[in-house]
């Protein structure tokens, strides 16, 4: 079983919380119960032993009902109503020149085909809308002690698996090939970001405005807003980035201060363990409140680049929020591991993670001992958290790393080292050699930390981090020239993150890649809240009744639940590979329509737990004709005018012509028009 990386279900070292049989304090019933980590979940069907537990048929596992695979839809989510007075996108009215659904799909769906809007042909789905042995004494011997015929010990994992790296596994599709053709090639590093922006010419095909300020605002935040754009123009590109790279000096926003209204967020791990029964009785869910807080920061924090990097590392060094134990330990992992090092040092982050109860329980390290080795943490430290599946390690390296790391675990809610469980004997892992000849905690811990530091600074790790970072900030198929430069910076600066980001933002490849990323579902929803200027205070018409939770806490949970419907939410991937960061992993017509309808709800102000700018007030002095009004509203929501074709489609949604006289409410259609703009490629792309 250990060789398949799926050990039998373990007895809990720390008692888990009860299930959620009762509605939470605000009356909402948890319709999305925590998904157990795949390591603890029983197999649902036979799995090829060559395939990781979180992948099959050459593709990472689907994340929910929104998934559309190579053969079409798996299951379709129900699309909720967009609110009173606002027709659902599936309702085309007779007599209209252009139906809402057809018009929106015609330009909204195309954003999710080829980044940059280069191709205006839709996908078929969018068109459809219309047993362990132990080595004693010396683990470096030649005897094969693990493996199966399909995955023999000593063989490199990438040669016996059906994929190499998660994002690349998606990019091998036809859509991935189309994206590669529209990617800028080559490049250089300039003296600074502003110089790189000024000297770089954007040559790729894209519907986005080739304004470097807008490009930076889209990529380094969770969504450009008029205030962010104004800040960049006022401070300058270099000054704004320096400001963002020093988040401790950025004052918290009102929304961040209001996080005090989430009662479990301020509790320590010890307090969460001590109070678990009382919190259970009240329906409090600490792992969900941590996600709620993350969503709030993504929408309203001024520390936007920091939050983007927190999200990046939560996918790279991933521990699921809903794992068995996450209710006690995951908030601490977010605070003490990811956020503490998000702009610091990755080697230090990896060391901290490997001493944290959340990771040790999530990957079953607490069960591993010299006479019964569990390989999960050792494997993922290599495959996902450092060198990558093509980093050069073998199954024998995994085995020896697992032996070396024995002894680490959790007791009474805290990290402990148990000398009696630690394997003693020489190890050799991917070029790292250590005598590992003592059970003394200080010496044994030093050996483990030396190994973790070694793999964190390995050349393959430098390349893997560089590839992942370039995929997040530049394109789904980042140029090799940039990846190589970032890897050199990583190595030269011993894994420090700020120099890595400065190299990235000082590279022509970053500034040339306008429109080469498509927002994932979570990013789309957060960007929509930001674009509409939603405020964290309750609407005057909100009635909280006798609910014990504040409107703010309830509103954040509503966003959280909507993200679960869309298939992506912070720290939501149940398996340790994190969410894929490429467009073709998220091609789903159902999710897209669900997002559009949610945008309509927000524009209409239907979520009364927050305060909204009324749609007729989004443009202070709206023009008197429909065409000019669409231009002004597009500038407000997406930072640029739409093309003539797109504007025509928007007008078709409202059933008017460009010269039609309109009032501030767009003759009653302003909400539908705003929703249509938020369905455009200009809002889907980042």
XYZ file of C-alpha atoms in Angstrom:
686
model
C 0.000 0.000 0.000
C 2.759 2.413 0.833
C 4.207 1.930 -2.605
C 0.910 3.069 -4.066
C 1.072 6.055 -1.714
C -2.350 5.149 -0.337
C -2.001 3.648 3.150
C -4.980 2.114 4.915
C -7.099 4.469 6.951
C -5.241 5.276 10.127
C -6.532 5.605 13.674
C -6.598 9.269 14.596
C -3.769 10.473 16.841
C -5.868 13.566 17.547
C -9.607 13.126 17.875
C -11.422 14.621 14.926
C -14.426 16.857 15.181
C -17.903 15.480 14.840
C -19.669 15.700 11.510
C -21.890 18.625 10.629
C -25.402 17.233 11.159
C -26.874 20.582 12.132
C -27.126 23.828 10.228
C -24.514 26.442 11.070
C -25.442 29.345 13.318
C -26.770 31.415 10.427
C -29.148 28.690 9.310
C -27.075 27.540 6.348
C -26.640 23.812 6.080
C -23.247 22.607 4.942
C -24.080 21.146 1.551
C -20.396 20.625 0.791
C -19.009 18.401 3.547
C -15.230 18.244 3.907
C -13.619 16.016 1.329
C -11.111 13.662 2.932
C -7.581 13.654 1.611
C -7.156 10.908 -0.919
C -4.672 9.186 1.335
C -7.443 8.428 3.816
C -10.273 7.871 1.363
C -11.064 4.332 0.241
C -10.546 3.659 -3.424
C -13.710 4.037 -5.492
C -12.481 2.106 -8.491
C -9.335 0.250 -9.550
C -6.435 2.578 -10.192
C -3.451 1.940 -12.401
C -0.506 1.582 -9.981
C 1.532 3.829 -12.234
C -0.929 6.658 -11.712
C -0.742 9.039 -8.743
C -3.699 8.749 -6.360
C -4.948 12.138 -7.497
C -4.758 11.529 -11.259
C -6.061 9.091 -13.805
C -6.064 8.599 -17.535
C -3.241 11.074 -17.887
C -5.208 13.951 -16.351
C -5.469 15.259 -12.787
C -8.685 14.344 -11.064
C -11.807 16.442 -11.638
C -12.634 18.957 -8.940
C -16.414 18.890 -8.970
C -19.568 18.937 -11.033
C -18.319 21.736 -13.252
C -15.680 19.584 -14.873
C -15.573 19.192 -18.627
C -13.067 16.606 -19.752
C -11.841 15.493 -23.176
C -15.086 13.602 -23.758
C -17.422 16.421 -22.763
C -19.408 17.138 -19.647
C -19.277 14.836 -16.661
C -22.094 16.388 -14.671
C -23.805 19.729 -15.046
C -24.303 21.966 -12.007
C -27.651 23.581 -11.576
C -27.530 27.242 -12.521
C -29.317 29.378 -9.907
C -31.530 32.266 -10.826
C -29.763 35.548 -11.286
C -32.266 37.320 -9.096
C -35.612 39.001 -9.357
C -36.071 41.140 -12.435
C -32.924 39.780 -14.096
C -33.544 36.887 -16.494
C -31.345 33.831 -16.273
C -28.911 33.499 -19.174
C -30.877 30.495 -20.374
C -33.953 32.667 -21.000
C -33.947 34.085 -24.517
C -36.891 36.346 -25.107
C -38.887 36.052 -28.333
C -38.629 39.075 -30.569
C -35.090 40.047 -29.535
C -32.607 40.567 -32.332
C -29.883 38.902 -30.281
C -30.715 36.577 -27.387
C -28.918 37.132 -24.089
C -27.447 33.677 -24.009
C -26.260 33.738 -27.593
C -24.824 37.234 -27.326
C -22.979 36.545 -24.085
C -21.651 33.207 -25.260
C -20.476 34.795 -28.484
C -17.973 37.067 -26.791
C -17.788 35.871 -23.179
C -17.127 32.267 -24.091
C -14.387 33.151 -26.506
C -12.235 34.445 -23.663
C -11.938 30.894 -22.474
C -10.721 29.469 -25.756
C -7.466 31.190 -26.588
C -5.945 33.613 -24.108
C -5.767 37.098 -25.551
C -8.884 36.645 -27.625
C -6.810 35.705 -30.665
C -9.294 33.087 -31.817
C -13.009 33.790 -31.762
C -14.101 30.213 -32.323
C -15.746 28.560 -29.343
C -15.137 25.117 -27.924
C -17.734 22.405 -28.605
C -18.878 22.734 -24.994
C -19.511 26.480 -25.325
C -21.146 25.984 -28.703
C -23.405 23.501 -26.993
C -25.018 26.336 -25.118
C -26.263 27.086 -27.942
C 3.109 -3.842 2.856
C 6.490 -2.051 3.983
C 9.942 -3.649 4.476
C 12.614 -1.769 6.438
C 16.269 -1.386 5.487
C 18.462 -1.574 8.584
C 21.800 0.121 9.006
C 22.432 1.372 5.470
C 19.640 2.496 3.172
C 22.032 3.169 0.312
C 22.583 -0.491 -0.554
C 21.773 -1.923 -3.953
C 19.045 -4.264 -2.754
C 15.633 -3.289 -4.065
C 13.358 -3.025 -1.038
C 10.254 -1.452 -2.506
C 8.320 -1.076 -5.705
C 5.981 -3.087 -7.863
C 6.391 -4.535 -11.365
C 4.703 -1.425 -12.710
C 6.796 0.974 -10.623
C 10.057 -0.732 -9.660
C 12.354 0.608 -6.970
C 15.244 2.628 -8.353
C 13.296 3.841 -11.364
C 12.597 7.522 -11.966
C 8.924 8.325 -11.284
C 8.410 10.276 -14.503
C 9.181 7.152 -16.532
C 6.449 5.098 -14.898
C 3.644 7.633 -14.589
C 1.095 8.762 -17.110
C 1.987 12.449 -16.791
C 4.974 14.626 -15.998
C 3.693 17.798 -14.356
C 0.111 18.851 -13.679
C -0.067 22.024 -15.759
C 1.868 20.418 -18.614
C -0.496 17.458 -18.627
C -3.309 19.820 -19.611
C -1.249 21.836 -22.063
C -0.679 18.835 -24.302
C -4.211 19.235 -25.648
C -5.181 20.963 -28.900
C -6.229 24.046 -26.940
C -2.813 24.049 -25.282
C -1.099 23.972 -28.656
C -3.184 26.966 -29.768
C -2.096 28.903 -26.699
C 1.565 28.195 -27.361
C 1.328 29.752 -30.832
C 0.292 33.103 -29.353
C 3.048 33.243 -26.747
C 5.892 35.796 -26.908
C 9.284 34.186 -27.500
C 12.668 35.267 -26.214
C 13.341 38.225 -23.987
C 15.719 39.984 -21.650
C 15.986 41.499 -18.199
C 16.109 45.278 -17.753
C 17.382 47.451 -14.919
C 13.948 47.492 -13.327
C 10.240 46.891 -13.932
C 9.484 50.403 -15.222
C 12.355 50.227 -17.707
C 11.185 46.802 -18.881
C 7.627 48.089 -19.319
C 8.781 51.115 -21.294
C 11.073 49.147 -23.609
C 8.873 46.120 -24.289
C 6.618 46.027 -27.324
C 3.491 43.881 -27.071
C 3.194 41.828 -30.261
C 0.776 39.065 -29.231
C -2.820 39.110 -30.431
C -5.107 40.146 -27.603
C -8.335 42.022 -26.947
C -6.812 43.698 -23.900
C -5.465 47.231 -23.995
C -1.663 47.182 -24.225
C -1.292 49.564 -21.298
C 1.485 48.405 -18.919
C -0.288 49.910 -15.902
C -3.429 47.894 -16.602
C -1.333 44.796 -17.289
C 0.465 45.085 -13.945
C -2.804 45.758 -12.138
C -4.381 42.630 -13.633
C -1.456 40.312 -12.908
C -0.152 41.535 -9.539
C -3.597 41.862 -7.922
C -6.837 39.915 -7.817
C -8.417 42.436 -10.164
C -7.746 45.945 -11.374
C -9.852 48.663 -9.773
C -9.886 52.409 -10.455
C -8.027 52.904 -7.154
C -5.298 50.356 -7.982
C -4.744 51.908 -11.412
C -4.589 55.385 -9.852
C -2.083 54.168 -7.236
C 0.219 52.681 -9.890
C 0.098 55.825 -11.999
C 0.772 58.015 -8.956
C 3.601 55.939 -7.449
C 5.017 54.728 -10.753
C 5.518 51.073 -11.609
C 8.728 50.748 -9.596
C 7.360 52.642 -6.614
C 4.130 50.669 -6.531
C 5.984 47.347 -6.628
C 8.342 48.449 -3.844
C 5.263 49.368 -1.809
C 3.618 46.010 -2.476
C 6.794 44.071 -1.649
C 6.804 45.569 1.859
C 3.292 44.534 2.976
C 3.966 45.003 6.693
C 3.964 48.759 6.075
C 0.604 48.748 4.276
C -2.227 49.602 6.657
C -5.042 47.080 7.015
C -8.302 47.992 5.346
C -11.663 48.206 7.067
C -12.558 44.773 5.721
C -9.406 43.272 7.228
C -10.154 44.832 10.614
C -13.674 43.409 10.424
C -12.200 39.895 10.313
C -12.407 40.101 14.096
C -16.048 39.153 13.504
C -14.937 35.599 12.608
C -14.787 34.122 16.130
C -12.403 31.197 15.519
C -9.848 33.144 13.503
C -8.115 34.517 16.589
C -7.968 31.180 18.436
C -4.692 29.303 18.740
C -4.331 25.634 17.855
C -4.465 24.747 21.549
C -7.656 26.760 22.023
C -9.263 25.169 18.973
C -8.527 21.721 20.391
C -9.760 22.619 23.852
C -12.958 24.253 22.591
C -13.772 21.874 19.764
C -16.914 20.482 21.408
C -18.336 23.913 22.191
C -17.494 25.170 18.708
C -19.062 22.068 17.196
C -22.213 22.677 19.172
C -22.410 26.244 17.838
C -21.782 25.111 14.279
C -18.489 27.058 14.101
C -16.116 25.741 11.458
C -12.570 27.094 11.871
C -11.275 25.663 8.594
C -14.077 27.444 6.743
C -13.612 30.716 8.605
C -9.949 30.652 7.564
C -11.061 30.333 3.934
C -13.631 33.096 4.491
C -10.862 35.373 5.779
C -8.658 34.565 2.794
C -11.478 35.515 0.427
C -11.981 38.800 2.277
C -8.299 39.649 1.942
C -8.296 38.794 -1.755
C -11.220 41.146 -2.357
C -10.429 44.049 -0.038
C -6.823 44.016 1.165
C -4.426 46.641 -0.180
C -1.644 44.046 0.177
C -2.646 42.593 -3.140
C 0.682 41.213 -4.389
C 1.199 39.531 -1.021
C -2.228 37.874 -1.271
C -1.479 36.718 -4.824
C 1.727 35.113 -3.556
C -0.102 33.521 -0.607
C -2.465 31.929 -3.110
C 0.485 30.836 -5.274
C 2.250 29.100 -2.378
C -1.003 27.557 -1.157
C -1.158 25.771 -4.513
C 2.559 24.954 -4.645
C 3.042 23.785 -1.035
C -0.523 22.636 -0.732
C -2.390 21.422 2.336
C -6.149 21.139 1.853
C -8.335 23.228 4.145
C -10.833 20.402 4.578
C -8.479 17.561 5.444
C -9.134 15.418 8.517
C -7.571 17.729 11.111
C -7.776 20.940 9.115
C -10.360 22.350 11.511
C -7.648 22.524 14.190
C -4.373 22.926 12.324
C -4.913 24.528 8.913
C -5.309 28.128 10.124
C -1.966 27.899 11.896
C -0.327 26.506 8.751
C -1.708 29.453 6.778
C -0.440 31.951 9.363
C 2.856 30.412 10.507
C 4.085 28.758 7.309
C 2.610 30.258 4.141
C 1.966 33.857 5.200
C 5.099 34.023 7.335
C 7.306 33.161 4.336
C 5.256 34.142 1.263
C 7.687 36.937 0.371
C 10.642 35.565 2.319
C 12.568 32.345 1.727
C 11.174 29.196 0.166
C 13.740 26.899 1.855
C 12.649 28.316 5.208
C 8.996 27.812 4.240
C 9.673 24.153 3.387
C 11.506 23.625 6.690
C 8.659 25.223 8.640
C 6.077 23.150 6.774
C 7.872 19.908 7.597
C 7.643 20.694 11.309
C 3.999 21.741 11.246
C 1.239 19.409 12.481
C -0.979 20.238 9.497
C 1.435 18.826 6.901
C 2.548 15.953 9.123
C -1.051 14.805 9.634
C -2.229 15.576 6.104
C 0.470 13.333 4.621
C 0.478 10.735 7.402
C 3.999 11.410 8.648
C 2.714 10.909 12.188
C 2.284 7.210 11.338
C 5.781 6.704 9.950
C 8.416 4.912 12.003
C 11.550 2.930 11.290
C 9.748 -0.414 11.392
C 6.694 0.764 9.423
C 7.581 3.521 6.996
C 4.945 5.750 5.421
C 6.245 7.383 2.243
C 3.609 10.052 1.624
C 5.406 13.116 2.962
C 8.782 12.013 1.598
C 7.286 11.497 -1.858
C 5.454 14.818 -2.005
C 8.438 16.716 -0.632
C 10.235 15.585 -3.775
C 7.489 15.406 -6.365
C 5.377 18.444 -5.485
C 7.231 20.651 -3.016
C 10.757 20.725 -4.440
C 12.425 19.122 -7.472
C 9.281 17.974 -9.281
C 8.446 14.636 -10.838
C 11.134 15.156 -13.495
C 13.689 16.365 -10.974
C 15.836 13.237 -11.228
C 14.863 11.310 -8.090
C 13.987 7.626 -8.084
C 11.716 5.389 -6.057
C 14.747 4.412 -4.011
C 15.323 8.089 -3.183
C 11.729 8.323 -1.944
C 12.268 5.295 0.261
C 15.467 6.622 1.786
C 13.971 10.065 2.358
C 11.039 8.413 4.133
C 13.460 6.518 6.370
C 15.400 9.679 7.152
C 12.264 11.602 8.116
C 10.962 8.984 10.556
C 10.531 10.283 14.074
C 8.699 13.469 13.169
C 5.093 13.584 14.265
C 2.365 15.191 16.333
C 1.482 14.664 19.959
C -1.127 16.534 21.988
C -1.585 18.940 19.101
C 2.085 19.892 18.815
C 5.033 18.951 16.669
C 7.287 16.369 18.330
C 10.333 14.319 17.453
C 10.197 10.744 18.709
C 13.759 9.300 18.817
C 12.478 5.752 19.280
C 10.751 5.916 15.875
C 13.711 7.366 13.972
C 15.636 5.194 11.537
C 19.397 5.255 12.082
C 21.687 4.512 9.155
C 23.402 6.049 6.164
C 21.157 7.606 3.518
C 21.767 8.913 0.018
C 19.005 10.897 -1.674
C 19.380 12.648 -5.010
C 23.059 13.369 -4.350
C 22.593 14.177 -0.659
C 24.503 11.839 1.658
C 24.369 11.726 5.428
C 25.568 9.257 8.052
C 22.342 9.765 10.034
C 23.954 7.795 12.834
C 22.225 9.158 15.919
C 18.811 9.102 17.546
C 19.711 12.197 19.520
C 16.923 14.669 18.617
C 19.254 17.568 17.850
C 21.497 15.504 15.579
C 18.653 13.616 13.894
C 16.662 16.820 13.319
C 19.768 18.506 11.911
C 20.164 15.652 9.401
C 16.549 15.972 8.259
C 16.774 19.765 7.981
C 20.031 19.489 6.028
C 18.294 17.201 3.544
C 15.261 19.475 3.206
C 17.493 22.498 2.673
C 19.429 20.534 0.063
C 16.357 19.682 -1.997
C 14.932 23.216 -1.535
C 18.077 24.620 -3.157
C 18.470 21.861 -5.757
C 18.749 23.067 -9.393
C 15.608 21.095 -10.257
C 13.708 22.937 -7.521
C 14.935 26.265 -8.884
C 13.570 25.305 -12.296
C 10.298 23.953 -10.890
C 9.597 27.071 -8.809
C 10.572 29.271 -11.761
C 8.268 27.378 -14.123
C 5.372 27.592 -11.672
C 5.889 31.293 -10.982
C 6.159 32.128 -14.688
C 2.999 30.121 -15.342
C 1.148 32.113 -12.691
C 2.317 35.575 -13.776
C 3.171 35.323 -17.484
C 1.403 32.639 -19.518
C 0.227 29.045 -19.509
C 3.273 28.228 -21.663
C 5.981 30.555 -20.323
C 9.080 31.117 -22.491
C 12.075 28.967 -21.592
C 14.270 32.078 -21.601
C 12.321 33.507 -18.661
C 12.170 30.231 -16.755
C 15.949 29.836 -17.064
C 16.558 33.390 -15.833
C 14.226 32.958 -12.885
C 15.905 29.668 -11.979
C 19.306 31.379 -11.954
C 17.946 34.120 -9.708
C 16.493 31.523 -7.356
C 19.828 29.727 -7.102
C 21.927 32.894 -6.761
C 19.696 34.241 -3.987
C 19.308 30.882 -2.216
C 15.574 30.683 -2.672
C 14.686 34.219 -1.606
C 11.363 35.210 -3.141
C 11.547 39.008 -3.529
C 14.592 38.892 -5.880
C 12.711 36.276 -7.889
C 9.733 38.597 -8.289
C 11.946 41.545 -9.197
C 13.578 39.469 -11.948
C 10.120 38.489 -13.165
C 8.786 42.067 -13.266
C 12.018 43.340 -14.830
C 11.737 40.858 -17.705
C 10.390 41.723 -21.115
C 8.505 38.405 -21.223
C 6.210 39.587 -18.411
C 5.322 42.871 -20.097
C 4.960 41.256 -23.535
C 2.416 38.689 -22.314
C -0.656 40.937 -22.179
C -3.847 38.858 -22.175
C -2.091 35.490 -22.001
C -3.797 34.322 -18.804
C -7.457 33.470 -18.236
C -8.957 33.902 -14.788
C -9.848 30.716 -12.982
C -13.333 30.561 -11.383
C -12.232 31.871 -7.976
C -10.231 34.672 -9.581
C -13.166 35.645 -11.781
C -15.504 35.956 -8.814
C -13.037 37.943 -6.689
C -12.279 40.262 -9.613
C -16.012 40.812 -10.077
C -16.445 41.922 -6.462
C -13.497 44.264 -6.874
C -14.700 45.670 -10.195
C -18.149 46.449 -8.800
C -16.728 48.216 -5.754
C -18.613 46.055 -3.257
C -18.113 47.325 0.321
C -17.867 45.073 3.414
C -20.696 46.798 5.299
C -24.234 45.447 5.308
C -26.782 47.004 2.984
C -29.323 49.303 4.694
C -32.042 46.885 3.588
C -30.350 43.876 5.196
C -32.300 42.163 7.980
C -30.022 39.996 10.081
C -32.898 38.840 12.289
C -31.742 37.071 15.427
C -28.797 35.438 13.695
C -25.753 35.172 15.941
C -23.309 35.643 13.074
C -22.683 39.131 11.743
C -23.770 40.113 8.234
C -20.098 40.322 7.253
C -19.376 36.771 8.433
C -22.490 35.482 6.685
C -21.636 37.339 3.479
C -18.137 35.877 3.341
C -19.562 32.396 3.785
C -21.960 33.015 0.915
C -19.022 33.908 -1.345
C -17.179 30.841 -0.092
C -20.159 28.598 -0.902
C -20.493 30.127 -4.361
C -16.819 29.402 -5.034
C -17.412 25.795 -4.052
C -20.201 25.683 -6.624
C -17.793 27.053 -9.225
C -15.230 24.369 -8.372
C -12.417 26.463 -6.882
C -11.920 28.134 -3.527
C -8.826 28.973 -1.448
C -7.003 25.817 -0.323
C -9.872 23.755 -1.703
C -8.100 21.044 -3.702
C -8.396 17.884 -1.547
C -5.190 16.354 -2.924
C -1.667 17.690 -2.332
C -1.032 18.869 -5.895
C -3.026 22.109 -5.526
C -5.145 23.599 -8.296
C -3.851 23.642 -11.881
C -2.952 27.134 -13.102
C -3.696 26.856 -16.815
C -6.848 27.725 -18.728
C -7.497 24.327 -20.308
C -7.970 22.778 -16.865
C -11.033 24.965 -16.312
C -12.997 24.747 -19.575
C -16.571 24.529 -18.392
C -19.631 26.136 -19.909
C -21.676 25.448 -16.773
C -19.162 27.193 -14.533
C -18.935 30.139 -16.902
C -22.698 30.680 -16.992
C -22.881 30.260 -13.200
C -20.236 32.968 -12.841
C -22.074 35.308 -15.190
C -25.294 34.878 -13.256
C -23.481 35.571 -9.996
C -22.098 38.746 -11.531
C -25.675 39.719 -12.319
C -26.701 39.107 -8.705
C -23.869 41.310 -7.502
C -24.614 44.083 -9.968
C -28.237 44.017 -8.830
C -27.181 44.224 -5.168
C -29.019 41.047 -4.250
C -26.508 39.988 -1.563
C -27.655 42.351 1.186
C -24.869 41.340 3.587
C -22.695 43.824 1.667
C -23.154 47.323 0.288
C -23.176 47.809 -3.463
C -22.884 50.761 -5.774
C -26.196 50.854 -7.587
C -25.535 49.983 -11.246
C -26.918 53.328 -12.441
C -24.323 55.024 -10.170
C -21.280 53.136 -11.488
C -20.744 55.922 -14.041
C -21.126 59.286 -12.236
C -22.395 61.219 -15.289
C -23.717 58.615 -17.728
C -23.934 59.617 -21.411
C -27.340 60.028 -22.976
C -26.893 57.519 -25.795
C -26.599 53.768 -25.443
C -23.308 53.337 -27.329
C -21.506 56.027 -25.353
C -22.944 54.649 -22.109
C -21.573 51.168 -22.879
C -18.143 52.726 -23.512
C -18.228 54.588 -20.196
C -19.438 51.554 -18.261
C -16.731 49.369 -19.835
C -14.062 51.880 -18.819
C -15.386 51.746 -15.264
C -15.627 47.949 -15.002
C -12.773 46.593 -17.138
C -10.556 49.656 -17.585
C -10.922 49.956 -21.358
C -13.452 50.324 -24.143
C -14.743 47.279 -25.952
C -14.293 46.622 -29.645
C -17.057 47.678 -32.050
C -18.172 44.069 -32.404
C -18.294 43.520 -28.659
C -20.136 46.775 -28.080
C -22.695 45.712 -30.675
C -23.220 42.430 -28.853
C -23.670 44.281 -25.557
C -26.266 46.532 -27.144
C -27.979 43.405 -28.456
C -28.263 42.142 -24.885
C -30.163 45.350 -24.036
C -32.129 45.296 -27.292
C -31.107 48.832 -28.356
C -28.906 50.504 -30.978
C -25.873 52.714 -30.345
C -27.833 55.917 -30.966
C -30.778 55.051 -28.740
C -31.435 57.661 -26.067
C -31.101 56.164 -22.581
C -31.355 57.391 -19.005
C -29.062 56.515 -16.079
C -30.740 53.128 -15.749
C -30.091 52.353 -19.429
C -33.861 52.404 -19.790
C -34.057 49.706 -17.103
C -31.329 47.469 -18.602
C -28.212 48.763 -16.807
C -27.846 45.649 -14.637
C -28.020 43.349 -17.662
C -25.531 45.546 -19.516
C -23.108 45.541 -16.570
C -23.402 41.767 -16.314
C -22.702 41.421 -20.024
C -19.549 43.544 -19.746
C -18.428 41.346 -16.858
C -18.901 38.351 -19.175
C -16.577 39.839 -21.785
C -13.065 38.602 -22.584
C -11.753 41.848 -21.075
C -12.953 40.665 -17.660
C -12.171 36.966 -18.095
C -8.548 37.658 -19.027
C -5.888 38.820 -16.607
